[in-house]
Amino acid sequence: MARNSHSRIIGQFPGFGKFTFLFFVYLYLPIIVVMVLSFNASPAATVWGGFSLEWYGKALANADLRTAAWNSIQIAVSAALLSTVLATFAANTLHRLTGRKDATLAQGVIMLPLVLPEIVMAVALLSFFSSLGVSLGKGNLIIAHTLLCLPFAFLPIRARLQGMDASLTEAAADLYARPFSRFRHVTLPMLMPGIVSGFMLAFVVSMDNFTVSLLVSQAGSTTLPVFIFGMLRVGVTPDVNAASTLIILASTALVVVSFLLAGRNPK
Amino acid sequence: MLDVTHALELDLVRKTYGDPLHGHQALTGASFHVKDNEFFTLLGPSGSGKTTLLRLLAGFESTTSGEIRLYGKPIQSLVAEQRPVNTVFQQYSLFPHMTIAENVGFGLKMQGRPAREVAARVEEMLALVKMEAFRNRRPAQLSGGQQQRVALARALAPKPKVLLLDEPLSALDLKLRQAMRLELKQLQAKTGITFVFVTHDQEEALAMSDRIAVLADGVIQQVGGPREIYDRPANLFVADFIGDNNFLKVEVLSRQGATAMVRGAGIEAVQARDAAQGASQGTLMVRPEALHLSAGEGRVRFAEKARVLADIYLGNALTYVTALPDGTHLNIRDEDARRAAKPIAEGQTVEVWADAEAPMLFDGAGK
Ligand SMILES: Nc1ncnc2c1ncn2[C@@H]1O[C@H](COP(=O)(O)OP(=O)(O)OP(=O)(O)O)[C@@H](O)[C@H]1O
Ligand SMILES: [Mg+2]
């Protein structure tokens, strides 16, 4: 209610509508341009040569591009899985310890990748791996991405936990459920939308991570964003536009599904 | 009597939240027992420690000191899932992701009972609370009253030794609440399970309970049957909390056995049951319905003169608000006066009579 009347007041300022429109144009125009150009039959960005799916065919036929995409998917699925599992346990433990100083500190550490400049993380991870001599190929990237994805997986799960009625686990205990059964039969199903949403966010974050991937990836474990960056050295070709459009569509779909799940009412 | 095991026995149970020395003392040395197969009520105002006491019994909180025995066995070392007691929560706390049948069967399933037994018992319980038609719905698709019944069925299904109910009726509307009172009482009789029922509603407590414990500020004020608590309150708090009452400041003229002659508030002399423990001044309590506007058998004169200030008509009761010579208000709820054709006019002076045993003297100033 308060929110509603609030936004109505802001919306009543003269020029608000136009301003909002300009804002969205500014935000999305470049993306729309990329998407439109990916269907352009002419390789020149300035000439419209008619509608064509040629560049999509070309992008999909590029074996290196396909390998990079497959690498990215493998890494993203693994990192998202790992970070979601870790985040689920972390959120549960920290929720139980709410109010304690060490719990607040631990949560801050989990959130660190959100606030640290990514290049700092990337350099730190690179020197960490090389000083320990860890050279697992994709494994290195999975470890690095798990770390980056952790806060994104953690936040929706934690939010879900905070909205959960504490008396539900008490009711389960009252009905003879031991701690593990309580988690499995009550907490976990209640958290599921948050967990799925956290997993999808983590997946998207891993999929389009560039800075850390660029520094950490080794030959043979190149990810899609890094590969596309490599393609750009020869200039923006329409097949890059096609690949980008596919990524945009996939990411958007995942984020939308994730929000729909997170917003679903538990009751 | 000696060998009877009580359902629950509490010895000097104390609960302090937070720091044991400086924390908030929610319960101070509570000692009482709950008999087997009894409808026992914990009655007290908000914040008096009712929920705290119930959570100690369920095992959600641990006692700071004292002992709790369930059918003779100390239970403090048992965690909630090991105690053979079940709870009906105030907000019902049904599992939103399970169907009604799954909710009701949850306790039995967790006890590892075979699926066939669980299913049979679930049907039995749903029939008991008349919710068979809803077995495949989710809690969100039920009304408050229906959720209430499911919560009851869920807690009764594992056949607990004691059922704990935390203000289960407080979220229902008045009509439903009154219907559920009777139903709960019948359910208790039918199942033969000991009920410990929490409420802040004195009417609810009087209507349903075999015995009541009155709680205030974490202290048990009195334990007894509804009549005992209403007619012979242990102290001014109980007298004030349960039912309506008149309180008059009086001084003691003389004492004889269990009775005292007192004077005050413009009353010359009246006999009262003495609970003042030797104090020379005190508070006289008398219920409005024990006061009358005419003499009669078993009545003694209470006040020679009282001036009628107003009448409050409630259909089934008529209360005259009068003032004693010193200005103290005295409420009189006389059945004869209600039936009289014409109400007594404002400003008129009346003579007041009391049931002989009704006035009670307490020490202390009261409110
Ligand atoms: N977890 C807690 N930590 C600290 N203090 C608490 C806690 N739970 C209850 N208290 C305090 O203990 C006292 C008794 O609370 P309790 O919930 O038992 O009261 P109640 O009789 O159930 O009241 P109500 O009728 O409002 O439910 C209150 O003063 C309350 O503030
Ligand atoms: Mg309470």
XYZ file of C-alpha atoms and ligand atoms in Angstrom, chain B residues 46-47 49-52 90 166-167 198, ligand 2:
11
model
C -0.443 -11.393 28.322
C 3.207 -11.823 29.240
C 4.542 -16.797 31.177
C 1.897 -19.194 29.819
C 3.632 -19.885 26.524
C 6.950 -20.189 28.337
C -1.355 -20.736 18.283
C -1.463 -22.638 23.129
C -4.448 -20.289 22.812
C -3.440 -22.063 27.540
Mg 1.647 -16.867 24.699
